[in-house]
């Protein structure tokens, strides 16, 4: 286990995720960014935008945004800047129940989108589309899937994906498997 200075590693991961959320790269996250994020994931997996899975992803992301802006937007301008995001995420990840309540619906919606053939399993090929949408290289997507597949059965469960979210956002162990949620990009700390 390699423990990094907590604020350095977590802040780096928070900054990376802020960059994913800031879809138009204007330096703040707003409702349009979150809906664009949802559309990006939907398009990456090839799901029709009017399907029940897509509608659910959009609904979950809208609720996610409402929760984020309520908790993180301290100046109440309807936008979250990088500092608000860092401070708010530190507070959010400090509460296991709050973090679970915020992350599980998103993980579940992403998992459902990834399960293209509706067989109840998300394979490496199905999950790699989401990782590639975030700029993960194909090799890192392959390695990342292996790291996230905690039981080694060749598919991701909602629990494994939720665990990856939790580990990514909360762990100061640079070697934790959840750090592969978006490939190995953050490991340049």
PDB file of C-alpha atoms in Angstrom:
ATOM      1  CA  UNK A   1       0.000   0.000   0.000  1.00  0.00           C
ATOM      2  CA  UNK A   2       1.340   3.418  -0.953  1.00  0.00           C
ATOM      3  CA  UNK A   3      -0.224   6.272   0.979  1.00  0.00           C
ATOM      4  CA  UNK A   4       0.019   9.677  -0.674  1.00  0.00           C
ATOM      5  CA  UNK A   5      -0.440  12.956   1.147  1.00  0.00           C
ATOM      6  CA  UNK A   6      -4.219  13.049   1.520  1.00  0.00           C
ATOM      7  CA  UNK A   7      -4.944  16.492   0.139  1.00  0.00           C
ATOM      8  CA  UNK A   8      -2.500  16.131  -2.764  1.00  0.00           C
ATOM      9  CA  UNK A   9      -3.948  12.865  -4.064  1.00  0.00           C
ATOM     10  CA  UNK A  10      -7.605  13.591  -3.338  1.00  0.00           C
ATOM     11  CA  UNK A  11      -7.360  17.122  -4.707  1.00  0.00           C
ATOM     12  CA  UNK A  12      -5.731  15.782  -7.860  1.00  0.00           C
ATOM     13  CA  UNK A  13      -8.553  13.269  -8.295  1.00  0.00           C
ATOM     14  CA  UNK A  14     -11.183  15.940  -7.533  1.00  0.00           C
ATOM     15  CA  UNK A  15      -9.564  18.255 -10.091  1.00  0.00           C
ATOM     16  CA  UNK A  16      -9.574  15.500 -12.698  1.00  0.00           C
ATOM     17  CA  UNK A  17     -13.275  14.833 -12.073  1.00  0.00           C
ATOM     18  CA  UNK A  18     -14.026  18.562 -12.152  1.00  0.00           C
ATOM     19  CA  UNK A  19     -12.398  18.564 -15.595  1.00  0.00           C
ATOM     20  CA  UNK A  20     -14.650  15.689 -16.679  1.00  0.00           C
ATOM     21  CA  UNK A  21     -17.732  17.538 -15.408  1.00  0.00           C
ATOM     22  CA  UNK A  22     -16.755  20.905 -16.957  1.00  0.00           C
ATOM     23  CA  UNK A  23     -17.768  19.752 -20.411  1.00  0.00           C
ATOM     24  CA  UNK A  24     -17.478  23.141 -22.129  1.00  0.00           C
ATOM     25  CA  UNK A  25     -14.187  23.933 -20.350  1.00  0.00           C
ATOM     26  CA  UNK A  26     -15.288  27.378 -19.145  1.00  0.00           C
ATOM     27  CA  UNK A  27     -13.887  26.850 -15.641  1.00  0.00           C
ATOM     28  CA  UNK A  28     -17.197  26.188 -13.877  1.00  0.00           C
ATOM     29  CA  UNK A  29     -19.670  23.317 -13.743  1.00  0.00           C
ATOM     30  CA  UNK A  30     -23.318  24.105 -14.347  1.00  0.00           C
ATOM     31  CA  UNK A  31     -26.489  22.188 -15.200  1.00  0.00           C
ATOM     32  CA  UNK A  32     -25.684  22.176 -18.926  1.00  0.00           C
ATOM     33  CA  UNK A  33     -22.322  20.545 -18.219  1.00  0.00           C
ATOM     34  CA  UNK A  34     -23.946  17.736 -16.245  1.00  0.00           C
ATOM     35  CA  UNK A  35     -26.543  17.060 -18.935  1.00  0.00           C
ATOM     36  CA  UNK A  36     -23.773  17.113 -21.545  1.00  0.00           C
ATOM     37  CA  UNK A  37     -21.844  14.624 -19.387  1.00  0.00           C
ATOM     38  CA  UNK A  38     -24.898  12.346 -19.356  1.00  0.00           C
ATOM     39  CA  UNK A  39     -25.304  12.687 -23.131  1.00  0.00           C
ATOM     40  CA  UNK A  40     -21.606  11.891 -23.611  1.00  0.00           C
ATOM     41  CA  UNK A  41     -21.938   8.642 -21.656  1.00  0.00           C
ATOM     42  CA  UNK A  42     -25.155   7.719 -23.492  1.00  0.00           C
ATOM     43  CA  UNK A  43     -23.533   8.353 -26.868  1.00  0.00           C
ATOM     44  CA  UNK A  44     -20.350   6.500 -25.887  1.00  0.00           C
ATOM     45  CA  UNK A  45     -22.237   3.279 -25.281  1.00  0.00           C
ATOM     46  CA  UNK A  46     -24.458   3.740 -28.349  1.00  0.00           C
ATOM     47  CA  UNK A  47     -27.756   3.863 -26.494  1.00  0.00           C
ATOM     48  CA  UNK A  48     -30.668   5.637 -28.244  1.00  0.00           C
ATOM     49  CA  UNK A  49     -31.385   8.910 -26.453  1.00  0.00           C
ATOM     50  CA  UNK A  50     -35.084   8.126 -26.064  1.00  0.00           C
ATOM     51  CA  UNK A  51     -34.596   4.683 -24.492  1.00  0.00           C
ATOM     52  CA  UNK A  52     -35.631   4.054 -20.880  1.00  0.00           C
ATOM     53  CA  UNK A  53     -31.947   3.639 -19.910  1.00  0.00           C
ATOM     54  CA  UNK A  54     -31.041   7.014 -21.416  1.00  0.00           C
ATOM     55  CA  UNK A  55     -34.014   8.741 -19.855  1.00  0.00           C
ATOM     56  CA  UNK A  56     -33.000   7.265 -16.490  1.00  0.00           C
ATOM     57  CA  UNK A  57     -29.398   8.428 -16.937  1.00  0.00           C
ATOM     58  CA  UNK A  58     -30.606  11.950 -17.693  1.00  0.00           C
ATOM     59  CA  UNK A  59     -32.969  11.881 -14.686  1.00  0.00           C
ATOM     60  CA  UNK A  60     -30.221  10.616 -12.364  1.00  0.00           C
ATOM     61  CA  UNK A  61     -27.779  13.246 -13.614  1.00  0.00           C
ATOM     62  CA  UNK A  62     -30.366  15.990 -13.175  1.00  0.00           C
ATOM     63  CA  UNK A  63     -30.882  14.856  -9.571  1.00  0.00           C
ATOM     64  CA  UNK A  64     -27.118  14.555  -9.114  1.00  0.00           C
ATOM     65  CA  UNK A  65     -26.745  18.145 -10.295  1.00  0.00           C
ATOM     66  CA  UNK A  66     -29.482  19.370  -7.949  1.00  0.00           C
ATOM     67  CA  UNK A  67     -27.706  17.700  -5.035  1.00  0.00           C
ATOM     68  CA  UNK A  68     -24.291  19.005  -6.111  1.00  0.00           C
ATOM     69  CA  UNK A  69     -25.421  22.596  -6.542  1.00  0.00           C
ATOM     70  CA  UNK A  70     -27.298  22.508  -3.216  1.00  0.00           C
ATOM     71  CA  UNK A  71     -24.256  21.162  -1.357  1.00  0.00           C
ATOM     72  CA  UNK A  72     -21.283  22.639  -3.222  1.00  0.00           C
ATOM     73  CA  UNK A  73     -22.421  26.005  -4.639  1.00  0.00           C
ATOM     74  CA  UNK A  74     -21.549  28.165  -1.642  1.00  0.00           C
ATOM     75  CA  UNK A  75     -21.985  31.505  -3.427  1.00  0.00           C
ATOM     76  CA  UNK A  76     -25.384  30.407  -4.830  1.00  0.00           C
ATOM     77  CA  UNK A  77     -24.644  31.527  -8.396  1.00  0.00           C
ATOM     78  CA  UNK A  78     -25.880  28.264  -9.960  1.00  0.00           C
ATOM     79  CA  UNK A  79     -22.348  27.223 -10.870  1.00  0.00           C
ATOM     80  CA  UNK A  80     -19.610  25.296  -9.110  1.00  0.00           C
ATOM     81  CA  UNK A  81     -16.069  26.582  -9.430  1.00  0.00           C
ATOM     82  CA  UNK A  82     -12.981  24.420  -8.810  1.00  0.00           C
ATOM     83  CA  UNK A  83     -12.543  25.560  -5.196  1.00  0.00           C
ATOM     84  CA  UNK A  84     -16.209  25.003  -4.352  1.00  0.00           C
ATOM     85  CA  UNK A  85     -15.900  21.556  -5.898  1.00  0.00           C
ATOM     86  CA  UNK A  86     -12.783  20.613  -3.909  1.00  0.00           C
ATOM     87  CA  UNK A  87     -14.111  21.891  -0.589  1.00  0.00           C
ATOM     88  CA  UNK A  88     -17.543  20.384  -1.153  1.00  0.00           C
ATOM     89  CA  UNK A  89     -16.175  17.022  -2.252  1.00  0.00           C
ATOM     90  CA  UNK A  90     -13.942  16.836   0.820  1.00  0.00           C
ATOM     91  CA  UNK A  91     -17.049  17.384   2.949  1.00  0.00           C
ATOM     92  CA  UNK A  92     -19.180  14.942   0.929  1.00  0.00           C
ATOM     93  CA  UNK A  93     -16.663  12.091   0.975  1.00  0.00           C
ATOM     94  CA  UNK A  94     -16.281  12.552   4.722  1.00  0.00           C
ATOM     95  CA  UNK A  95     -19.812  11.219   5.159  1.00  0.00           C
ATOM     96  CA  UNK A  96     -20.097   7.627   3.965  1.00  0.00           C
ATOM     97  CA  UNK A  97     -23.909   7.713   3.878  1.00  0.00           C
ATOM     98  CA  UNK A  98     -24.040  11.006   1.925  1.00  0.00           C
ATOM     99  CA  UNK A  99     -21.452   9.791  -0.533  1.00  0.00           C
ATOM    100  CA  UNK A 100     -23.269   6.481  -1.047  1.00  0.00           C
ATOM    101  CA  UNK A 101     -26.571   8.304  -1.576  1.00  0.00           C
ATOM    102  CA  UNK A 102     -24.979  10.581  -4.182  1.00  0.00           C
ATOM    103  CA  UNK A 103     -22.853   8.036  -6.035  1.00  0.00           C
ATOM    104  CA  UNK A 104     -24.917   4.835  -6.115  1.00  0.00           C
ATOM    105  CA  UNK A 105     -27.667   6.145  -8.458  1.00  0.00           C
ATOM    106  CA  UNK A 106     -25.024   7.431 -10.901  1.00  0.00           C
ATOM    107  CA  UNK A 107     -23.085   4.155 -10.750  1.00  0.00           C
ATOM    108  CA  UNK A 108     -26.320   2.195 -11.257  1.00  0.00           C
ATOM    109  CA  UNK A 109     -27.373   4.303 -14.265  1.00  0.00           C
ATOM    110  CA  UNK A 110     -23.931   4.002 -15.868  1.00  0.00           C
ATOM    111  CA  UNK A 111     -23.895   0.255 -15.176  1.00  0.00           C
ATOM    112  CA  UNK A 112     -27.328  -0.121 -16.784  1.00  0.00           C
ATOM    113  CA  UNK A 113     -26.201   1.797 -19.880  1.00  0.00           C
ATOM    114  CA  UNK A 114     -23.103  -0.372 -20.135  1.00  0.00           C
ATOM    115  CA  UNK A 115     -25.149  -3.585 -19.997  1.00  0.00           C
ATOM    116  CA  UNK A 116     -25.886  -3.350 -23.708  1.00  0.00           C
ATOM    117  CA  UNK A 117     -27.354  -6.830 -24.093  1.00  0.00           C
ATOM    118  CA  UNK A 118     -29.368  -6.644 -20.848  1.00  0.00           C
ATOM    119  CA  UNK A 119     -27.909  -9.904 -19.570  1.00  0.00           C
ATOM    120  CA  UNK A 120     -27.273  -8.504 -16.081  1.00  0.00           C
ATOM    121  CA  UNK A 121     -23.508  -8.364 -16.618  1.00  0.00           C
ATOM    122  CA  UNK A 122     -21.159  -5.600 -17.721  1.00  0.00           C
ATOM    123  CA  UNK A 123     -18.231  -7.037 -19.609  1.00  0.00           C
ATOM    124  CA  UNK A 124     -14.874  -5.430 -20.287  1.00  0.00           C
ATOM    125  CA  UNK A 125     -15.948  -4.527 -23.824  1.00  0.00           C
ATOM    126  CA  UNK A 126     -19.174  -2.945 -22.574  1.00  0.00           C
ATOM    127  CA  UNK A 127     -17.448  -0.922 -19.843  1.00  0.00           C
ATOM    128  CA  UNK A 128     -14.544   0.199 -22.018  1.00  0.00           C
ATOM    129  CA  UNK A 129     -16.870   2.451 -24.060  1.00  0.00           C
ATOM    130  CA  UNK A 130     -17.462   4.587 -20.952  1.00  0.00           C
ATOM    131  CA  UNK A 131     -13.777   4.671 -20.063  1.00  0.00           C
ATOM    132  CA  UNK A 132     -12.853   5.634 -23.636  1.00  0.00           C
ATOM    133  CA  UNK A 133     -15.389   8.494 -23.470  1.00  0.00           C
ATOM    134  CA  UNK A 134     -13.314   9.943 -20.632  1.00  0.00           C
ATOM    135  CA  UNK A 135     -10.127   9.776 -22.650  1.00  0.00           C
ATOM    136  CA  UNK A 136      -8.833   6.530 -21.185  1.00  0.00           C
ATOM    137  CA  UNK A 137      -6.545   4.682 -23.579  1.00  0.00           C
ATOM    138  CA  UNK A 138      -7.708   1.245 -24.774  1.00  0.00           C
ATOM    139  CA  UNK A 139      -4.863  -0.390 -22.809  1.00  0.00           C
ATOM    140  CA  UNK A 140      -5.805   1.474 -19.619  1.00  0.00           C
ATOM    141  CA  UNK A 141      -9.465   0.593 -20.189  1.00  0.00           C
ATOM    142  CA  UNK A 142      -8.490  -3.093 -20.349  1.00  0.00           C
ATOM    143  CA  UNK A 143      -6.291  -2.842 -17.255  1.00  0.00           C
ATOM    144  CA  UNK A 144      -8.865  -0.706 -15.461  1.00  0.00           C
ATOM    145  CA  UNK A 145     -11.594  -3.266 -15.991  1.00  0.00           C
ATOM    146  CA  UNK A 146      -9.405  -5.994 -14.479  1.00  0.00           C
ATOM    147  CA  UNK A 147      -8.712  -3.783 -11.444  1.00  0.00           C
ATOM    148  CA  UNK A 148     -12.398  -2.929 -10.953  1.00  0.00           C
ATOM    149  CA  UNK A 149     -13.606  -6.538 -11.395  1.00  0.00           C
ATOM    150  CA  UNK A 150     -12.911  -7.333  -7.740  1.00  0.00           C
ATOM    151  CA  UNK A 151     -14.163 -10.926  -7.829  1.00  0.00           C
ATOM    152  CA  UNK A 152     -12.459 -11.691 -11.161  1.00  0.00           C
ATOM    153  CA  UNK A 153     -15.590 -13.125 -12.772  1.00  0.00           C
ATOM    154  CA  UNK A 154     -15.196 -11.154 -16.015  1.00  0.00           C
ATOM    155  CA  UNK A 155     -18.044  -8.728 -15.372  1.00  0.00           C
ATOM    156  CA  UNK A 156     -18.696  -5.684 -13.218  1.00  0.00           C
ATOM    157  CA  UNK A 157     -21.545  -5.582 -10.760  1.00  0.00           C
ATOM    158  CA  UNK A 158     -23.248  -2.406  -9.541  1.00  0.00           C
ATOM    159  CA  UNK A 159     -21.569  -3.041  -6.172  1.00  0.00           C
ATOM    160  CA  UNK A 160     -18.126  -3.255  -7.794  1.00  0.00           C
ATOM    161  CA  UNK A 161     -18.758  -0.023  -9.697  1.00  0.00           C
ATOM    162  CA  UNK A 162     -20.055   1.713  -6.564  1.00  0.00           C
ATOM    163  CA  UNK A 163     -16.995   0.458  -4.679  1.00  0.00           C
ATOM    164  CA  UNK A 164     -14.777   1.910  -7.423  1.00  0.00           C
ATOM    165  CA  UNK A 165     -16.520   5.290  -7.087  1.00  0.00           C
ATOM    166  CA  UNK A 166     -16.065   5.205  -3.297  1.00  0.00           C
ATOM    167  CA  UNK A 167     -12.401   4.164  -3.501  1.00  0.00           C
ATOM    168  CA  UNK A 168     -11.611   6.699  -6.200  1.00  0.00           C
ATOM    169  CA  UNK A 169     -13.129   9.630  -4.342  1.00  0.00           C
ATOM    170  CA  UNK A 170     -12.128   8.707  -0.796  1.00  0.00           C
ATOM    171  CA  UNK A 171      -8.959   6.622  -0.743  1.00  0.00           C
ATOM    172  CA  UNK A 172      -5.506   8.073  -0.174  1.00  0.00           C
ATOM    173  CA  UNK A 173      -3.981   4.726  -1.156  1.00  0.00           C
ATOM    174  CA  UNK A 174      -2.540   5.359  -4.616  1.00  0.00           C
ATOM    175  CA  UNK A 175      -2.684   1.612  -5.296  1.00  0.00           C
ATOM    176  CA  UNK A 176      -6.396   1.091  -4.561  1.00  0.00           C
ATOM    177  CA  UNK A 177      -8.264  -0.603  -7.401  1.00  0.00           C
ATOM    178  CA  UNK A 178     -10.898   2.137  -7.538  1.00  0.00           C
ATOM    179  CA  UNK A 179      -8.270   4.541  -8.801  1.00  0.00           C
ATOM    180  CA  UNK A 180      -8.641   2.813 -12.175  1.00  0.00           C
ATOM    181  CA  UNK A 181     -12.193   4.154 -12.606  1.00  0.00           C
ATOM    182  CA  UNK A 182     -10.924   6.566 -15.281  1.00  0.00           C
ATOM    183  CA  UNK A 183      -7.760   4.706 -16.223  1.00  0.00           C
ATOM    184  CA  UNK A 184      -4.398   5.676 -14.783  1.00  0.00           C
ATOM    185  CA  UNK A 185      -4.359   9.369 -15.723  1.00  0.00           C
ATOM    186  CA  UNK A 186      -4.436  10.652 -12.137  1.00  0.00           C
ATOM    187  CA  UNK A 187      -1.388   8.557 -11.252  1.00  0.00           C
ATOM    188  CA  UNK A 188       0.889  11.275 -12.611  1.00  0.00           C
ATOM    189  CA  UNK A 189       0.806  12.929  -9.153  1.00  0.00           C
TER     190      UNK A 189
END
